[in-house]
GROMACS .gro file of C-alpha atoms in nm:
model
  323
    1MET     CA    1   0.312   0.577   0.478
    2CYS     CA    2   0.247   0.235   0.333
    3GLY     CA    3   0.499  -0.042   0.385
    4ARG     CA    4   0.287  -0.353   0.404
    5GLY     CA    5  -0.038  -0.461   0.242
    6ALA     CA    6  -0.265  -0.744   0.134
    7CYS     CA    7  -0.394  -0.831  -0.211
    8THR     CA    8  -0.582  -1.157  -0.250
    9LEU     CA    9  -0.817  -1.083  -0.540
   10SER     CA   10  -0.761  -1.300  -0.847
   11LYS     CA   11  -0.656  -1.143  -1.178
   12GLU     CA   12  -1.009  -1.186  -1.313
   13ASN     CA   13  -1.167  -1.023  -1.009
   14LEU     CA   14  -0.915  -0.740  -1.020
   15SER     CA   15  -1.014  -0.679  -1.384
   16CYS     CA   16  -1.376  -0.649  -1.272
   17ALA     CA   17  -1.301  -0.443  -0.961
   18CYS     CA   18  -1.111  -0.186  -1.171
   19ALA     CA   19  -1.382  -0.157  -1.437
   20TYR     CA   20  -1.475   0.188  -1.565
   21LYS     CA   21  -1.753   0.325  -1.783
   22ASN     CA   22  -1.677   0.357  -2.154
   23SER     CA   23  -1.824   0.609  -2.399
   24SER     CA   24  -2.133   0.387  -2.441
   25GLY     CA   25  -2.209   0.408  -2.070
   26GLU     CA   26  -2.130   0.041  -2.012
   27TYR     CA   27  -1.875  -0.090  -1.766
   28HIS     CA   28  -1.552  -0.209  -1.924
   29LYS     CA   29  -1.318  -0.454  -1.752
   30VAL     CA   30  -0.950  -0.368  -1.733
   31PRO     CA   31  -0.759  -0.651  -1.909
   32TRP     CA   32  -0.464  -0.816  -1.737
   33MET     CA   33  -0.130  -0.827  -1.920
   34ASP     CA   34   0.118  -1.080  -1.784
   35ASN     CA   35   0.491  -1.018  -1.759
   36SER     CA   36   0.727  -1.313  -1.798
   37GLU     CA   37   0.968  -1.161  -1.547
   38LEU     CA   38   0.717  -1.077  -1.271
   39VAL     CA   39   0.448  -1.306  -1.131
   40TYR     CA   40   0.164  -1.175  -0.916
   41VAL     CA   41   0.102  -1.400  -0.614
   42GLN     CA   42  -0.204  -1.337  -0.396
   43SER     CA   43  -0.100  -1.273  -0.036
   44CYS     CA   44  -0.223  -1.133   0.296
   45ASN     CA   45   0.120  -0.986   0.373
   46ILE     CA   46   0.291  -0.809   0.085
   47GLY     CA   47   0.612  -0.619   0.153
   48PRO     CA   48   0.859  -0.408  -0.043
   49ARG     CA   49   1.007  -0.590  -0.344
   50ASP     CA   50   0.707  -0.821  -0.362
   51ILE     CA   51   0.486  -0.809  -0.673
   52VAL     CA   52   0.175  -0.590  -0.672
   53PRO     CA   53  -0.100  -0.539  -0.934
   54CYS     CA   54  -0.112  -0.195  -1.097
   55VAL     CA   55  -0.331  -0.013  -1.348
   56VAL     CA   56  -0.162   0.193  -1.620
   57ALA     CA   57  -0.263   0.367  -1.940
   58GLY     CA   58  -0.252   0.110  -2.222
   59THR     CA   59  -0.019   0.335  -2.421
   60HIS     CA   60   0.267   0.255  -2.183
   61LEU     CA   61   0.243  -0.112  -2.280
   62LYS     CA   62   0.190  -0.037  -2.650
   63ASN     CA   63  -0.169  -0.153  -2.630
   64GLU     CA   64  -0.489  -0.004  -2.769
   65GLU     CA   65  -0.678  -0.060  -2.444
   66GLU     CA   66  -0.740   0.259  -2.248
   67ARG     CA   67  -0.625   0.090  -1.927
   68LEU     CA   68  -0.434  -0.227  -1.848
   69LEU     CA   69  -0.351  -0.426  -1.536
   70CYS     CA   70   0.002  -0.556  -1.498
   71PRO     CA   71   0.234  -0.687  -1.224
   72MET     CA   72   0.504  -0.457  -1.088
   73LEU     CA   73   0.782  -0.484  -0.835
   74TRP     CA   74   0.686  -0.277  -0.531
   75GLY     CA   75   0.979  -0.042  -0.477
   76MET     CA   76   1.109   0.151  -0.778
   77ILE     CA   77   1.440   0.019  -0.909
   78PRO     CA   78   1.685   0.312  -0.932
   79PRO     CA   79   1.807   0.353  -1.292
   80TRP     CA   80   2.165   0.358  -1.165
   81HIS     CA   81   2.128   0.014  -1.005
   82LYS     CA   82   2.370  -0.248  -1.140
   83GLY     CA   83   2.320  -0.622  -1.147
   84ASP     CA   84   2.022  -0.827  -1.031
   85TYR     CA   85   1.723  -0.596  -0.983
   86LYS     CA   86   1.589  -0.829  -0.712
   87LYS     CA   87   1.884  -0.735  -0.495
   88HIS     CA   88   1.830  -0.360  -0.501
   89THR     CA   89   1.801  -0.235  -0.143
   90ALA     CA   90   1.677   0.122  -0.194
   91SER     CA   91   1.374   0.198   0.024
   92THR     CA   92   1.158   0.322  -0.263
   93HIS     CA   93   0.819   0.162  -0.194
   94ASN     CA   94   0.691   0.508  -0.093
   95SER     CA   95   0.747   0.849  -0.250
   96ARG     CA   96   0.666   1.178  -0.080
   97LEU     CA   97   0.432   1.380  -0.299
   98GLU     CA   98   0.567   1.709  -0.163
   99ARG     CA   99   0.916   1.644  -0.304
  100ILE     CA  100   0.841   1.438  -0.611
  101LEU     CA  101   0.903   1.717  -0.864
  102GLU     CA  102   1.252   1.773  -0.719
  103SER     CA  103   1.345   1.408  -0.679
  104LYS     CA  104   1.638   1.266  -0.871
  105LEU     CA  105   1.462   0.931  -0.878
  106TYR     CA  106   1.096   1.018  -0.935
  107ALA     CA  107   1.085   1.344  -1.134
  108THR     CA  108   1.193   1.190  -1.465
  109PRO     CA  109   0.935   0.908  -1.479
  110LEU     CA  110   0.668   1.155  -1.365
  111ARG     CA  111   0.748   1.387  -1.655
  112LYS     CA  112   0.724   1.089  -1.889
  113GLY     CA  113   0.372   1.031  -1.764
  114PHE     CA  114   0.465   0.704  -1.590
  115LYS     CA  115   0.174   0.719  -1.347
  116CYS     CA  116  -0.005   0.413  -1.213
  117ILE     CA  117  -0.267   0.298  -0.966
  118VAL     CA  118  -0.142   0.046  -0.709
  119LEU     CA  119  -0.405  -0.198  -0.583
  120PHE     CA  120  -0.443  -0.352  -0.238
  121ASP     CA  121  -0.727  -0.525  -0.054
  122GLY     CA  122  -0.600  -0.315   0.235
  123PHE     CA  123  -0.275  -0.204   0.396
  124TYR     CA  124  -0.120  -0.232   0.741
  125GLU     CA  125  -0.003   0.049   0.965
  126TRP     CA  126   0.143   0.043   1.315
  127LYS     CA  127   0.022   0.273   1.592
  128ALA     CA  128   0.291   0.372   1.838
  129GLY     CA  129   0.230   0.239   2.187
  130GLU     CA  130   0.249   0.437   2.511
  131ASN     CA  131   0.547   0.414   2.747
  132LYS     CA  132   0.752   0.220   2.492
  133SER     CA  133   0.493  -0.057   2.468
  134PRO     CA  134   0.485  -0.261   2.144
  135LYS     CA  135   0.322  -0.100   1.842
  136GLN     CA  136  -0.027  -0.217   1.753
  137PRO     CA  137  -0.082  -0.308   1.385
  138TYR     CA  138  -0.402  -0.198   1.212
  139TYR     CA  139  -0.555  -0.312   0.884
  140ILE     CA  140  -0.704  -0.026   0.676
  141TYR     CA  141  -0.935  -0.086   0.381
  142ALA     CA  142  -1.212   0.071   0.174
  143LYS     CA  143  -1.560   0.092   0.321
  144GLN     CA  144  -1.749  -0.214   0.194
  145GLU     CA  145  -2.113  -0.285   0.120
  146SER     CA  146  -2.326  -0.423   0.404
  147GLY     CA  147  -2.243  -0.786   0.482
  148ILE     CA  148  -1.894  -0.781   0.332
  149LYS     CA  149  -1.618  -0.836   0.588
  150ALA     CA  150  -1.265  -0.739   0.491
  151ASP     CA  151  -1.110  -1.030   0.680
  152ASP     CA  152  -1.355  -1.297   0.558
  153PRO     CA  153  -1.346  -1.369   0.181
  154LYS     CA  154  -1.643  -1.604   0.226
  155THR     CA  155  -1.859  -1.291   0.256
  156TRP     CA  156  -1.728  -1.142  -0.069
  157SER     CA  157  -1.953  -1.166  -0.374
  158ASN     CA  158  -1.812  -1.183  -0.726
  159GLU     CA  159  -2.101  -1.026  -0.914
  160TRP     CA  160  -2.033  -0.848  -1.241
  161SER     CA  161  -2.245  -0.703  -1.521
  162LEU     CA  162  -2.204  -0.451  -1.802
  163GLU     CA  163  -2.486  -0.243  -1.658
  164SER     CA  164  -2.393  -0.242  -1.289
  165GLY     CA  165  -2.023  -0.321  -1.295
  166TRP     CA  166  -1.850  -0.488  -0.998
  167LYS     CA  167  -2.048  -0.572  -0.686
  168GLY     CA  168  -1.773  -0.757  -0.501
  169TYR     CA  169  -1.494  -0.655  -0.265
  170LYS     CA  170  -1.367  -0.300  -0.323
  171PRO     CA  171  -0.988  -0.275  -0.325
  172LEU     CA  172  -0.797   0.038  -0.232
  173LYS     CA  173  -0.668   0.232  -0.532
  174MET     CA  174  -0.351   0.424  -0.449
  175ALA     CA  175  -0.176   0.684  -0.664
  176GLY     CA  176   0.161   0.555  -0.775
  177ILE     CA  177   0.448   0.621  -1.009
  178PHE     CA  178   0.648   0.361  -1.202
  179ASN     CA  179   0.955   0.318  -1.415
  180THR     CA  180   1.113   0.055  -1.638
  181PHE     CA  181   1.438  -0.130  -1.585
  182GLU     CA  182   1.617  -0.339  -1.845
  183THR     CA  183   1.792  -0.654  -1.725
  184VAL     CA  184   2.120  -0.781  -1.868
  185GLU     CA  185   1.910  -1.031  -2.066
  186GLY     CA  186   1.720  -0.744  -2.225
  187LYS     CA  187   1.394  -0.803  -2.035
  188ILE     CA  188   1.187  -0.506  -1.919
  189VAL     CA  189   1.088  -0.497  -1.552
  190TYR     CA  190   0.826  -0.257  -1.420
  191SER     CA  191   0.861  -0.125  -1.065
  192CYS     CA  192   0.651   0.125  -0.871
  193SER     CA  193   0.625   0.347  -0.565
  194VAL     CA  194   0.314   0.449  -0.371
  195LEU     CA  195   0.271   0.825  -0.330
  196THR     CA  196   0.219   0.954   0.024
  197LYS     CA  197   0.127   1.287   0.181
  198ASP     CA  198   0.062   1.431   0.527
  199ALA     CA  199  -0.230   1.256   0.692
  200ASN     CA  200  -0.534   1.462   0.786
  201GLN     CA  201  -0.769   1.391   1.076
  202ALA     CA  202  -0.899   1.075   0.906
  203LEU     CA  203  -0.576   0.883   0.973
  204SER     CA  204  -0.341   1.118   1.162
  205TRP     CA  205  -0.432   0.934   1.486
  206LEU     CA  206  -0.254   0.633   1.339
  207HIS     CA  207   0.037   0.780   1.142
  208ASP     CA  208   0.151   1.121   1.018
  209ARG     CA  209   0.171   0.998   0.657
  210THR     CA  210  -0.089   0.831   0.438
  211PRO     CA  211  -0.111   0.682   0.089
  212ILE     CA  212  -0.317   0.885  -0.160
  213PHE     CA  213  -0.642   0.703  -0.230
  214LEU     CA  214  -0.828   0.757  -0.558
  215ASN     CA  215  -1.193   0.733  -0.660
  216GLU     CA  216  -1.291   0.669  -1.023
  217GLU     CA  217  -1.286   1.035  -1.125
  218GLN     CA  218  -0.944   1.080  -0.968
  219CYS     CA  219  -0.818   0.760  -1.134
  220GLN     CA  220  -0.919   0.902  -1.471
  221LEU     CA  221  -0.732   1.229  -1.407
  222TRP     CA  222  -0.423   1.057  -1.269
  223LEU     CA  223  -0.387   0.822  -1.566
  224ASP     CA  224  -0.468   1.090  -1.827
  225LEU     CA  225  -0.150   1.155  -2.026
  226GLU     CA  226  -0.289   1.491  -2.140
  227VAL     CA  227  -0.279   1.623  -1.783
  228SER     CA  228   0.062   1.779  -1.712
  229PRO     CA  229   0.270   1.631  -1.429
  230TYR     CA  230   0.251   1.958  -1.237
  231LYS     CA  231  -0.126   1.979  -1.258
  232ALA     CA  232  -0.160   1.612  -1.164
  233VAL     CA  233   0.054   1.665  -0.853
  234GLU     CA  234  -0.141   1.977  -0.755
  235ILE     CA  235  -0.468   1.785  -0.785
  236LEU     CA  236  -0.336   1.520  -0.546
  237LYS     CA  237  -0.210   1.783  -0.302
  238GLU     CA  238  -0.556   1.941  -0.282
  239GLN     CA  239  -0.735   1.610  -0.235
  240LYS     CA  240  -0.883   1.558   0.112
  241LEU     CA  241  -0.919   1.212   0.263
  242ILE     CA  242  -1.270   1.160   0.398
  243GLU     CA  243  -1.292   0.926   0.694
  244LYS     CA  244  -1.626   0.772   0.595
  245PHE     CA  245  -1.469   0.610   0.289
  246LEU     CA  246  -1.233   0.397   0.501
  247SER     CA  247  -1.264   0.125   0.764
  248TRP     CA  248  -1.005  -0.040   0.986
  249HIS     CA  249  -0.953  -0.292   1.260
  250THR     CA  250  -0.672  -0.416   1.481
  251VAL     CA  251  -0.478  -0.728   1.382
  252SER     CA  252  -0.224  -0.962   1.535
  253THR     CA  253   0.147  -0.880   1.550
  254LEU     CA  254   0.186  -1.190   1.334
  255VAL     CA  255   0.187  -0.944   1.042
  256ASN     CA  256   0.506  -0.784   1.175
  257ASN     CA  257   0.704  -1.062   1.007
  258VAL     CA  258   0.669  -1.031   0.630
  259SER     CA  259   0.736  -1.403   0.590
  260HIS     CA  260   0.394  -1.472   0.744
  261LYS     CA  261   0.156  -1.468   0.448
  262ASP     CA  262  -0.159  -1.647   0.566
  263VAL     CA  263  -0.508  -1.509   0.630
  264LYS     CA  264  -0.449  -1.471   1.004
  265CYS     CA  265  -0.244  -1.159   0.928
  266ARG     CA  266  -0.555  -0.953   0.854
  267GLU     CA  267  -0.805  -1.119   1.089
  268GLN     CA  268  -0.957  -0.880   1.339
  269ILE     CA  269  -0.853  -0.920   1.702
  270GLU     CA  270  -0.981  -0.770   2.026
  271VAL     CA  271  -0.735  -0.515   2.161
  272LYS     CA  272  -0.910  -0.481   2.500
  273GLU     CA  273  -0.805  -0.830   2.601
  274LYS     CA  274  -0.453  -0.754   2.493
  275GLN     CA  275  -0.448  -0.434   2.699
  276LYS     CA  276  -0.587  -0.623   2.998
  277ASN     CA  277  -0.314  -0.882   2.972
  278SER     CA  278  -0.051  -0.608   2.939
  279SER     CA  279  -0.178  -0.443   3.258
  280ALA     CA  280  -0.160  -0.775   3.441
  281VAL     CA  281   0.198  -0.828   3.327
  282PHE     CA  282   0.289  -0.476   3.437
  283MET     CA  283   0.136  -0.526   3.783
  284ALA     CA  284   0.311  -0.860   3.828
  285SER     CA  285   0.639  -0.698   3.729
  286TRP     CA  286   0.589  -0.413   3.976
  287LEU     CA  287   0.503  -0.648   4.263
  288LYS     CA  288   0.805  -0.862   4.188
  289ARG     CA  289   1.030  -0.555   4.180
  290GLU     CA  290   0.896  -0.424   4.511
  291SER     CA  291   0.935  -0.767   4.666
  292GLY     CA  292   1.291  -0.778   4.547
  293LYS     CA  293   1.369  -0.444   4.711
  294SER     CA  294   1.254  -0.567   5.052
  295SER     CA  295   1.480  -0.870   5.029
  296LYS     CA  296   1.768  -0.662   4.892
  297LYS     CA  297   1.748  -0.836   4.558
  298ASN     CA  298   1.721  -0.652   4.232
  299ASP     CA  299   1.498  -0.858   4.007
  300THR     CA  300   1.410  -0.687   3.683
  301MET     CA  301   1.177  -0.782   3.412
  302SER     CA  302   1.194  -0.665   3.054
  303SER     CA  303   1.054  -0.759   2.720
  304ASP     CA  304   1.161  -0.668   2.373
  305SER     CA  305   0.941  -0.649   2.069
  306MET     CA  306   1.091  -0.730   1.736
  307GLU     CA  307   0.932  -0.548   1.450
  308GLU     CA  308   1.055  -0.490   1.101
  309LYS     CA  309   1.143  -0.126   1.049
  310ILE     CA  310   0.960   0.030   0.757
  311ASN     CA  311   1.122   0.344   0.618
  312GLU     CA  312   1.065   0.595   0.343
  313ASP     CA  313   1.372   0.697   0.147
  314GLU     CA  314   1.380   0.986  -0.094
  315ILE     CA  315   1.685   1.080  -0.298
  316PRO     CA  316   1.611   1.450  -0.352
  317ALA     CA  317   1.814   1.658  -0.591
  318LYS     CA  318   1.709   1.987  -0.747
  319ILE     CA  319   1.645   1.966  -1.119
  320THR     CA  320   1.527   2.227  -1.364
  321LYS     CA  321   1.147   2.258  -1.377
  322LYS     CA  322   0.997   2.223  -1.722
  323SER     CA  323   0.649   2.319  -1.826
   0.00000   0.00000   0.00000
């Protein structure tokens, strides 16, 4: 699953990083289209109902460009929601690919061709600890060119050319689906969900679900309005995640709190030292407990770890399949 991420690339750099080859064989930047209702803010800790950058077919925004970048609310607003869209509490930041064609919430926008690509520098996932120990957060990101460190923007280059395209930091491109919501003032708000599927061996050690990552060829197919929704879904189901295309490292539990937005959230930390300290605490606790038994005292030691719960929520309902 994907419930927390980072996106710190500027709009201009995102336009370059999402460039694709046109019919002339030259790289073409993806223009950014602002939305007066939603403002993209660069952050190292983005959570549900924050604003994320997305790529869509230009047709959806009544534009002649083949592709456009625009800000969207992360977490699809249910069409039956009433009142302020910012207060919707449905857990819709993820959508299970396996049930999307039967979903009351997602099937309709999918059939309308409302497909998007959600962009992140990387995303966070928590690995369950042993013996009820606190979960360890990891930062997962695309494999970068030599010398580029995911947690150090000073190592990122911002090179761009028509011939070679983007030579800077490579963001993750995740398959997504979006919908529109009209406010009481008549403004249109775009909101999206990241598609997930069962994780294979590349990430199953970390979590049983994974976002669906796209390369350029897959981006083209996913955004193509001529490809039927059913075929598009089948293509994603057959896609296999290859481990060599991803990198990851452990990060501080500072990221557990979505209000923490600074760069320390994605900085790499050494887990060995943490494990060593945990062992020392355990031993001290055991010795204290044994000492207490001998003196007929019952001293106990416990620690609780507060961590925001990140859930997926589908609202499945059978609907008639159309070709």
